């Protein structure tokens, strides 16, 4: 089977009827940002199916506008924490009580062709409401905040240690049994101490009845993530393009422009001058994380940074490029806690390379974009469609037959697709 055929077979195999699971076993539900990338993969060979993925992820939207990170359409005892542990039943489908990086509007802009006006019209208000939720319930002091490492998509990145170390594990935390380590090797996954804290935050969400503004201001964890801030800023720009295409009125366009101005201003708050890069920051103490991550490199994708900030960011990317075989690791190989096989402590992530390369190319850094693209191509050719990859050895990590990796192959890397989206 060619790699194209394998990628199509993975997406078809992970299709549960209008929505796709990331991989069998480890992740048996629909994940929010996974679906955005998956839609781009389907678009290479089945456009109606691509739109179905967009529609189904929005079906779980809460009345307050939030689109949850996971939709639990049915209870699967093989996954923990599932719907009962979250107890977050404010939306139309049982779900988690946190969101994920809002890549969807950008995926929709890439997807939408001339004949898609009706489809766009049907979902535009939902996208707008979701962005509005980030700009209200998840805004703290002008910056988009995050209340749970799982909301960032970069679950156990050492970035979050500042916030996690500062919080207490709930003394009455109900006992639990992890399922993730039953599916994959524990050396790939977050530690037990981190899990205790992830579950403590879930308990705090329940205690405020999943009132999201209260969880933001009163919750035990409050950090700002360059991934969410930059993905949202990019998505706001793309949503503005969609508003223009649909001829939405000036009030809507002014609102989105206000968000864009806010996002641009907020980016300086994430600039760690000592590191020479954008970094996660604790919003209670103001403390910066001190590692350069693949999210730091998304400033190009977001279209922010003064010339000096961009130059220093590029220096960091090049420094790291000399330290590893494959670009761009999720955590700095020169910082403490680098573990090249452990989830977000080092491995490279296909969907992150896609967004980073898109931004670099748009901003005139074609050579680095090419490396981001060819390194991932080599990894998939040598190891297959893994969730993520060891940047030093190239070995595949965590889940295999992974949907977003297959999608990135079809939408971006495969030499045989003439109608690729990016
Ligand atoms: C998991 O289960 O590891 C997920 O990443 C949480 O969203």
CSV table of C-alpha atoms and ligand atoms in Angstrom, one decimal:
chain,number,residue,atom,x,y,z
A,1,UNK,CA,0.0,0.0,0.0
A,2,UNK,CA,1.3,3.5,-0.8
A,3,UNK,CA,1.4,6.1,2.0
A,4,UNK,CA,-1.5,7.9,0.4
A,5,UNK,CA,-3.6,4.7,0.6
A,6,UNK,CA,-2.5,4.0,4.2
A,7,UNK,CA,-3.4,7.6,5.2
A,8,UNK,CA,-6.9,7.2,3.6
A,9,UNK,CA,-7.4,3.8,5.3
A,10,UNK,CA,-6.5,5.3,8.7
A,11,UNK,CA,-9.0,8.1,8.3
A,12,UNK,CA,-11.7,5.7,7.1
A,13,UNK,CA,-10.8,3.3,9.9
A,14,UNK,CA,-11.1,6.0,12.6
A,15,UNK,CA,-14.3,7.3,11.2
A,16,UNK,CA,-17.2,6.7,13.6
A,17,UNK,CA,-19.9,8.1,11.3
A,18,UNK,CA,-19.5,11.8,10.7
A,19,UNK,CA,-16.8,12.2,13.3
A,20,UNK,CA,-13.3,10.7,13.6
A,21,UNK,CA,-11.5,9.4,16.7
A,22,UNK,CA,-7.8,10.3,16.9
A,23,UNK,CA,-6.8,6.6,17.3
A,24,UNK,CA,-8.3,3.4,18.5
A,25,UNK,CA,-7.9,2.5,22.2
A,26,UNK,CA,-6.2,5.5,23.7
A,27,UNK,CA,-8.6,8.2,22.4
A,28,UNK,CA,-12.1,6.7,21.7
A,29,UNK,CA,-14.0,10.0,21.3
A,30,UNK,CA,-14.1,13.1,19.1
A,31,UNK,CA,-11.4,15.6,20.0
A,32,UNK,CA,-11.8,19.3,19.1
A,33,UNK,CA,-8.6,20.4,17.4
A,34,UNK,CA,-8.0,16.9,16.0
A,35,UNK,CA,-11.2,17.3,14.0
A,36,UNK,CA,-10.0,20.6,12.5
A,37,UNK,CA,-6.9,19.0,11.1
A,38,UNK,CA,-8.8,15.8,10.1
A,39,UNK,CA,-11.2,17.8,8.1
A,40,UNK,CA,-8.3,19.1,6.0
A,41,UNK,CA,-7.2,15.5,5.4
A,42,UNK,CA,-10.6,14.3,4.3
A,43,UNK,CA,-10.8,17.4,2.0
A,44,UNK,CA,-8.1,15.7,-0.2
A,45,UNK,CA,-10.4,12.9,-1.2
A,46,UNK,CA,-13.9,13.4,0.2
A,47,UNK,CA,-15.1,17.0,0.6
A,48,UNK,CA,-18.6,16.2,2.0
A,49,UNK,CA,-16.9,14.1,4.7
A,50,UNK,CA,-14.6,17.0,5.5
A,51,UNK,CA,-17.5,19.3,6.1
A,52,UNK,CA,-19.2,16.6,8.3
A,53,UNK,CA,-16.2,16.7,10.6
A,54,UNK,CA,-16.6,20.4,11.0
A,55,UNK,CA,-20.3,20.2,11.7
A,56,UNK,CA,-20.1,17.4,14.2
A,57,UNK,CA,-17.5,19.1,16.4
A,58,UNK,CA,-19.7,22.1,16.6
A,59,UNK,CA,-22.7,20.0,17.6
A,60,UNK,CA,-21.2,19.9,21.1
A,61,UNK,CA,-21.2,23.7,21.6
A,62,UNK,CA,-22.3,24.9,25.0
A,63,UNK,CA,-24.9,27.7,25.3
A,64,UNK,CA,-22.1,30.0,26.5
A,65,UNK,CA,-20.3,29.5,23.2
A,66,UNK,CA,-17.6,27.1,24.4
A,67,UNK,CA,-16.8,24.2,22.1
A,68,UNK,CA,-15.5,21.4,24.4
A,69,UNK,CA,-12.2,19.6,24.0
A,70,UNK,CA,-13.8,16.1,23.9
A,71,UNK,CA,-17.4,15.0,23.0
A,72,UNK,CA,-18.4,11.9,24.9
A,73,UNK,CA,-21.2,10.6,22.6
A,74,UNK,CA,-21.3,7.4,24.5
A,75,UNK,CA,-19.6,6.2,27.6
A,76,UNK,CA,-16.5,4.2,26.9
A,77,UNK,CA,-15.1,2.6,30.1
A,78,UNK,CA,-11.7,2.2,28.3
A,79,UNK,CA,-11.1,6.0,28.7
A,80,UNK,CA,-10.4,8.0,31.8
A,81,UNK,CA,-11.6,10.6,32.8
A,82,UNK,CA,-14.8,10.1,30.9
A,83,UNK,CA,-18.2,11.8,31.1
A,84,UNK,CA,-19.0,10.8,34.7
A,85,UNK,CA,-15.8,12.1,36.1
A,86,UNK,CA,-16.1,15.4,34.3
A,87,UNK,CA,-19.8,15.8,35.2
A,88,UNK,CA,-19.9,18.7,32.7
A,89,UNK,CA,-23.4,18.3,31.2
A,90,UNK,CA,-24.1,21.9,30.3
A,91,UNK,CA,-23.9,21.3,26.5
A,92,UNK,CA,-26.1,19.2,24.2
A,93,UNK,CA,-23.6,16.3,24.3
A,94,UNK,CA,-21.8,15.1,27.4
A,95,UNK,CA,-18.3,16.6,27.2
A,96,UNK,CA,-15.3,17.9,29.0
A,97,UNK,CA,-15.6,21.3,30.7
A,98,UNK,CA,-12.7,22.9,28.9
A,99,UNK,CA,-12.0,23.8,25.3
A,100,UNK,CA,-9.0,23.4,23.0
A,101,UNK,CA,-6.9,25.5,20.6
A,102,UNK,CA,-9.5,27.0,18.2
A,103,UNK,CA,-8.0,25.9,14.9
A,104,UNK,CA,-11.4,25.3,13.3
A,105,UNK,CA,-12.0,28.8,11.7
A,106,UNK,CA,-8.6,28.5,10.0
A,107,UNK,CA,-9.3,25.0,8.8
A,108,UNK,CA,-12.7,26.2,7.5
A,109,UNK,CA,-11.1,29.1,5.6
A,110,UNK,CA,-8.7,26.7,4.0
A,111,UNK,CA,-11.5,24.3,3.2
A,112,UNK,CA,-14.1,26.7,1.8
A,113,UNK,CA,-14.4,27.0,-1.9
A,114,UNK,CA,-16.7,29.0,-4.2
A,115,UNK,CA,-19.6,26.6,-3.7
A,116,UNK,CA,-19.5,26.5,0.0
A,117,UNK,CA,-21.3,29.7,0.9
A,118,UNK,CA,-24.3,27.9,2.4
A,119,UNK,CA,-22.1,25.6,4.5
A,120,UNK,CA,-20.2,28.6,5.7
A,121,UNK,CA,-23.3,30.5,6.5
A,122,UNK,CA,-24.6,27.6,8.6
A,123,UNK,CA,-21.6,27.6,10.9
A,124,UNK,CA,-20.4,31.2,10.9
A,125,UNK,CA,-22.4,32.2,14.0
A,126,UNK,CA,-21.2,29.2,15.9
A,127,UNK,CA,-17.5,30.0,15.2
A,128,UNK,CA,-18.2,33.6,16.2
A,129,UNK,CA,-19.8,32.6,19.5
A,130,UNK,CA,-16.8,30.3,20.3
A,131,UNK,CA,-14.3,33.1,19.6
A,132,UNK,CA,-16.4,35.4,21.7
A,133,UNK,CA,-16.3,32.9,24.6
A,134,UNK,CA,-12.5,32.9,24.5
A,135,UNK,CA,-12.5,36.7,24.4
A,136,UNK,CA,-14.9,37.0,27.4
A,137,UNK,CA,-15.0,34.0,29.8
A,138,UNK,CA,-11.3,33.0,29.1
A,139,UNK,CA,-9.8,36.5,29.1
A,140,UNK,CA,-7.9,37.6,32.2
A,141,UNK,CA,-6.3,41.1,32.2
A,142,UNK,CA,-6.4,41.4,28.4
A,143,UNK,CA,-4.7,38.0,27.7
A,144,UNK,CA,-6.4,34.7,26.7
A,145,UNK,CA,-6.0,32.5,29.8
A,146,UNK,CA,-6.1,28.8,30.2
A,147,UNK,CA,-7.4,27.0,33.2
A,148,UNK,CA,-6.3,23.4,32.5
A,149,UNK,CA,-3.2,22.1,30.7
A,150,UNK,CA,-5.5,19.9,28.6
A,151,UNK,CA,-7.2,23.0,27.2
A,152,UNK,CA,-3.9,24.0,25.6
A,153,UNK,CA,-3.6,20.6,23.7
A,154,UNK,CA,0.0,20.5,25.0
A,155,UNK,CA,-0.9,18.5,28.1
A,156,UNK,CA,2.3,17.8,30.0
A,157,UNK,CA,4.6,20.4,28.4
A,158,UNK,CA,7.1,21.5,31.2
A,159,UNK,CA,5.6,25.0,30.5
A,160,UNK,CA,2.8,24.1,32.9
A,161,UNK,CA,5.0,23.1,35.8
A,162,UNK,CA,4.9,26.7,37.1
A,163,UNK,CA,1.2,26.6,37.5
A,164,UNK,CA,0.9,23.0,38.5
A,165,UNK,CA,3.6,23.3,41.2
A,166,UNK,CA,1.9,26.3,42.7
A,167,UNK,CA,-1.4,24.4,43.2
A,168,UNK,CA,-2.4,21.9,45.9
A,169,UNK,CA,-3.8,18.5,45.0
A,170,UNK,CA,-7.4,18.5,46.4
A,171,UNK,CA,-7.3,16.7,49.8
A,172,UNK,CA,-10.6,15.1,49.0
A,173,UNK,CA,-9.7,14.0,45.5
A,174,UNK,CA,-11.8,11.0,44.7
A,175,UNK,CA,-9.7,7.9,43.9
A,176,UNK,CA,-9.2,7.0,40.3
A,177,UNK,CA,-7.6,4.6,37.9
A,178,UNK,CA,-5.7,5.8,34.8
A,179,UNK,CA,-6.5,4.1,31.5
A,180,UNK,CA,-4.0,5.9,29.2
A,181,UNK,CA,-1.0,3.8,30.6
A,182,UNK,CA,-2.9,0.6,29.8
A,183,UNK,CA,-2.9,1.5,26.1
A,184,UNK,CA,0.6,2.8,25.7
A,185,UNK,CA,4.0,2.7,27.5
A,186,UNK,CA,3.9,4.9,30.6
A,187,UNK,CA,7.2,6.5,29.6
A,188,UNK,CA,5.3,8.3,26.8
A,189,UNK,CA,2.7,9.8,29.1
A,190,UNK,CA,2.3,12.4,31.8
A,191,UNK,CA,3.3,11.6,35.4
A,192,UNK,CA,1.1,10.6,38.3
A,193,UNK,CA,1.7,13.9,40.1
A,194,UNK,CA,0.5,15.7,37.0
A,195,UNK,CA,-2.6,13.6,36.7
A,196,UNK,CA,-3.6,14.3,40.3
A,197,UNK,CA,-3.5,18.0,39.5
A,198,UNK,CA,-5.4,17.6,36.2
A,199,UNK,CA,-8.2,15.9,38.2
A,200,UNK,CA,-8.1,18.5,40.9
A,201,UNK,CA,-8.8,21.2,38.3
A,202,UNK,CA,-11.8,19.1,37.0
A,203,UNK,CA,-13.1,18.9,40.6
A,204,UNK,CA,-12.7,22.7,40.9
A,205,UNK,CA,-14.8,23.1,37.7
A,206,UNK,CA,-17.5,21.0,39.2
A,207,UNK,CA,-17.5,23.1,42.4
A,208,UNK,CA,-18.3,26.2,40.4
A,209,UNK,CA,-21.0,24.4,38.4
A,210,UNK,CA,-18.8,24.8,35.3
A,211,UNK,CA,-19.3,28.5,35.3
A,212,UNK,CA,-16.5,29.3,33.0
A,213,UNK,CA,-15.8,32.9,34.0
A,214,UNK,CA,-15.6,31.8,37.6
A,215,UNK,CA,-13.3,28.9,36.7
A,216,UNK,CA,-11.0,31.4,35.0
A,217,UNK,CA,-10.9,33.8,37.9
A,218,UNK,CA,-11.2,31.4,40.9
A,219,UNK,CA,-9.7,28.2,39.6
A,220,UNK,CA,-6.5,26.7,40.9
A,221,UNK,CA,-4.5,27.1,37.6
A,222,UNK,CA,-4.3,30.2,35.5
A,223,UNK,CA,-1.6,30.5,32.8
A,224,UNK,CA,-1.4,32.0,29.3
A,225,UNK,CA,-0.4,29.7,26.5
A,226,UNK,CA,1.3,30.9,23.3
A,227,UNK,CA,-0.5,28.0,21.4
A,228,UNK,CA,-4.0,29.2,22.3
A,229,UNK,CA,-3.2,32.9,22.0
A,230,UNK,CA,-1.5,32.5,18.6
A,231,UNK,CA,-4.0,30.0,17.2
A,232,UNK,CA,-6.9,32.2,18.3
A,233,UNK,CA,-5.3,35.4,16.8
A,234,UNK,CA,-4.8,33.5,13.5
A,235,UNK,CA,-8.3,32.2,13.7
A,236,UNK,CA,-9.7,35.7,14.3
A,237,UNK,CA,-8.0,36.9,11.2
A,238,UNK,CA,-9.5,34.0,9.2
A,239,UNK,CA,-12.9,34.5,10.7
A,240,UNK,CA,-12.7,38.1,9.6
A,241,UNK,CA,-12.0,36.9,6.0
A,242,UNK,CA,-15.0,34.6,6.3
A,243,UNK,CA,-17.2,37.5,7.6
A,244,UNK,CA,-16.2,39.6,4.5
A,245,UNK,CA,-16.9,36.7,2.2
A,246,UNK,CA,-20.3,36.2,3.6
A,247,UNK,CA,-21.0,40.0,3.7
A,248,UNK,CA,-21.6,40.1,7.4
A,249,UNK,CA,-22.5,43.5,8.8
A,250,UNK,CA,-20.1,46.1,10.0
A,251,UNK,CA,-20.9,45.4,13.7
A,252,UNK,CA,-19.7,41.8,13.4
A,253,UNK,CA,-16.6,42.9,11.5
A,254,UNK,CA,-15.7,45.6,14.0
A,255,UNK,CA,-16.1,43.1,16.8
A,256,UNK,CA,-13.6,40.7,15.2
A,257,UNK,CA,-11.2,43.6,14.4
A,258,UNK,CA,-11.3,44.5,18.1
A,259,UNK,CA,-10.3,40.9,19.0
A,260,UNK,CA,-7.4,41.1,16.5
A,261,UNK,CA,-6.1,44.3,18.0
A,262,UNK,CA,-6.4,42.8,21.5
A,263,UNK,CA,-4.5,39.7,20.4
A,264,UNK,CA,-1.8,41.7,18.8
A,265,UNK,CA,-1.4,43.8,22.0
A,266,UNK,CA,-1.4,40.7,24.2
A,267,UNK,CA,1.4,39.1,22.3
A,268,UNK,CA,4.0,41.3,24.0
A,269,UNK,CA,2.8,40.0,27.4
A,270,UNK,CA,4.0,36.6,26.3
A,271,UNK,CA,7.5,37.8,25.2
A,272,UNK,CA,10.2,36.4,27.4
A,273,UNK,CA,13.1,38.7,26.7
A,274,UNK,CA,15.6,36.5,28.5
A,275,UNK,CA,14.7,33.5,26.3
A,276,UNK,CA,14.3,35.6,23.2
A,277,UNK,CA,11.0,34.0,22.4
A,278,UNK,CA,7.3,33.9,23.2
A,279,UNK,CA,6.6,31.6,26.2
A,280,UNK,CA,3.9,30.5,28.5
A,281,UNK,CA,3.3,32.7,31.6
A,282,UNK,CA,1.7,32.2,34.9
A,283,UNK,CA,-1.0,34.9,35.2
A,284,UNK,CA,-1.0,34.9,39.0
A,285,UNK,CA,2.7,35.4,39.6
A,286,UNK,CA,3.7,36.8,36.2
A,287,UNK,CA,6.5,34.1,36.0
A,288,UNK,CA,7.6,33.0,32.5
A,289,UNK,CA,8.4,29.5,31.4
A,290,UNK,CA,12.0,29.4,30.2
A,291,UNK,CA,11.9,26.9,27.4
A,292,UNK,CA,11.5,27.5,23.7
A,293,UNK,CA,8.6,25.3,22.4
A,294,UNK,CA,7.0,24.6,19.1
A,295,UNK,CA,4.2,27.0,20.2
A,296,UNK,CA,6.8,29.8,20.6
A,297,UNK,CA,7.4,29.4,16.8
A,298,UNK,CA,3.7,30.1,16.0
A,299,UNK,CA,4.3,33.9,16.2
A,300,UNK,CA,4.7,33.8,12.4
A,301,UNK,CA,1.4,32.0,11.9
A,302,UNK,CA,-0.3,34.6,14.1
A,303,UNK,CA,1.5,37.4,12.2
A,304,UNK,CA,3.0,39.1,15.3
A,305,UNK,CA,6.4,40.2,16.4
A,306,UNK,CA,8.6,43.2,15.9
A,307,UNK,CA,11.6,42.6,13.6
A,308,UNK,CA,13.9,42.0,16.6
A,309,UNK,CA,11.5,39.6,18.2
A,310,UNK,CA,11.2,37.6,15.0
A,311,UNK,CA,15.0,37.6,14.5
A,312,UNK,CA,15.5,36.2,18.0
A,313,UNK,CA,12.8,33.6,17.5
A,314,UNK,CA,14.5,32.5,14.3
A,315,UNK,CA,17.8,32.2,16.2
A,316,UNK,CA,16.1,29.9,18.7
A,317,UNK,CA,14.6,27.7,15.9
A,318,UNK,CA,18.0,27.4,14.2
A,319,UNK,CA,19.8,26.6,17.5
A,320,UNK,CA,17.3,23.8,18.2
A,321,UNK,CA,17.6,22.7,14.5
A,322,UNK,CA,21.3,22.0,15.1
A,323,UNK,CA,20.6,20.0,18.3
A,324,UNK,CA,18.1,17.5,16.8
A,325,UNK,CA,17.6,15.4,13.7
A,326,UNK,CA,14.0,16.4,13.2
A,327,UNK,CA,12.3,19.8,13.7
A,328,UNK,CA,10.6,21.2,15.8
A,329,UNK,CA,10.6,19.6,19.3
A,330,UNK,CA,7.8,20.4,21.6
A,331,UNK,CA,10.2,21.4,24.4
A,332,UNK,CA,13.6,23.0,24.3
A,333,UNK,CA,16.4,20.3,24.1
A,334,UNK,CA,18.7,22.8,26.0
A,335,UNK,CA,16.2,23.2,28.9
A,336,UNK,CA,15.6,21.1,32.0
A,337,UNK,CA,13.1,18.3,31.7
A,338,UNK,CA,13.7,17.6,28.0
A,339,UNK,CA,12.5,14.0,27.3
A,340,UNK,CA,12.5,13.2,23.6
A,341,UNK,CA,9.9,10.4,23.9
A,342,UNK,CA,7.5,11.8,26.5
A,343,UNK,CA,4.4,13.4,24.9
A,344,UNK,CA,4.8,17.2,25.0
A,345,UNK,CA,8.3,17.2,26.8
A,346,UNK,CA,10.2,16.8,23.5
A,347,UNK,CA,8.5,14.9,20.7
A,348,UNK,CA,7.6,16.6,17.4
A,349,UNK,CA,3.9,16.9,16.5
A,350,UNK,CA,2.7,16.8,12.9
A,351,UNK,CA,-0.1,19.4,13.3
A,352,UNK,CA,2.3,21.8,15.0
A,353,UNK,CA,4.8,21.5,12.2
A,354,UNK,CA,2.0,22.2,9.7
A,355,UNK,CA,1.0,25.5,11.4
A,356,UNK,CA,4.6,26.6,12.0
A,357,UNK,CA,5.6,26.0,8.4
A,358,UNK,CA,2.5,27.8,7.1
A,359,UNK,CA,3.4,30.8,9.2
A,360,UNK,CA,7.1,30.7,8.2
A,361,UNK,CA,6.3,30.4,4.6
A,362,UNK,CA,3.8,33.3,4.7
A,363,UNK,CA,6.4,35.5,6.4
A,364,UNK,CA,9.2,34.8,3.9
A,365,UNK,CA,11.1,32.1,5.8
A,366,UNK,CA,10.8,29.4,3.1
A,367,UNK,CA,13.9,27.5,3.9
A,368,UNK,CA,12.9,26.8,7.5
A,369,UNK,CA,9.4,26.0,6.4
A,370,UNK,CA,10.9,23.5,3.9
A,371,UNK,CA,12.8,21.8,6.7
A,372,UNK,CA,9.7,21.6,8.9
A,373,UNK,CA,7.9,19.9,6.1
A,374,UNK,CA,10.7,17.6,4.9
A,375,UNK,CA,11.6,16.4,8.4
A,376,UNK,CA,8.0,15.3,9.0
A,377,UNK,CA,7.9,13.6,5.6
A,378,UNK,CA,11.0,11.6,6.5
A,379,UNK,CA,9.6,10.6,9.8
A,380,UNK,CA,6.3,9.3,8.3
A,381,UNK,CA,8.2,7.5,5.5
A,382,UNK,CA,10.5,5.8,8.0
A,383,UNK,CA,8.2,5.2,11.0
A,384,UNK,CA,4.6,5.5,9.9
A,385,UNK,CA,1.6,7.5,11.1
A,386,UNK,CA,2.3,8.0,14.7
A,387,UNK,CA,0.8,10.6,17.1
A,388,UNK,CA,4.2,12.2,17.5
A,389,UNK,CA,7.9,11.4,17.0
A,390,UNK,CA,11.1,11.4,18.9
A,391,UNK,CA,13.1,14.3,17.4
A,392,UNK,CA,16.5,12.7,18.2
A,393,UNK,CA,15.9,9.1,17.0
A,394,UNK,CA,12.9,9.5,14.7
A,395,UNK,CA,11.0,6.7,16.5
A,396,UNK,CA,7.2,7.0,16.6
A,397,UNK,CA,5.7,7.8,20.0
A,398,UNK,CA,2.4,7.2,21.8
A,399,UNK,CA,-0.6,6.4,19.5
A,400,UNK,CA,-0.2,4.7,16.1
A,401,UNK,CA,-2.5,4.9,13.0
A,402,UNK,CA,-3.2,8.4,14.1
A,403,UNK,CA,-5.8,10.5,12.4
A,404,UNK,CA,-4.1,13.9,12.3
A,405,UNK,CA,-0.8,12.5,11.1
A,406,UNK,CA,-2.7,10.8,8.2
A,407,UNK,CA,-4.5,14.1,7.6
A,408,UNK,CA,-1.3,16.1,7.5
A,409,UNK,CA,0.1,13.6,5.0
A,410,UNK,CA,-2.9,14.0,2.7
A,411,UNK,CA,-3.4,17.8,3.1
A,412,UNK,CA,0.2,18.9,3.1
A,413,UNK,CA,3.0,16.3,2.6
A,414,UNK,CA,2.0,13.8,0.0
A,415,UNK,CA,3.6,14.5,-3.4
A,416,UNK,CA,0.6,13.1,-5.3
A,417,UNK,CA,-2.2,15.5,-4.3
A,418,UNK,CA,-2.6,18.4,-6.7
A,419,UNK,CA,-5.4,20.0,-4.8
A,420,UNK,CA,-3.8,20.1,-1.4
A,421,UNK,CA,-5.1,22.8,1.0
A,422,UNK,CA,-1.7,24.2,2.1
B,1,LIG,C1,-5.7,12.8,27.1
B,1,LIG,O1,-6.6,12.0,27.5
B,1,LIG,O2,-4.5,12.6,27.3
B,1,LIG,C2,-6.1,14.0,26.4
B,1,LIG,O3,-5.0,14.6,25.8
B,1,LIG,C3,-6.9,14.9,27.3
B,1,LIG,O4,-7.4,15.9,26.5
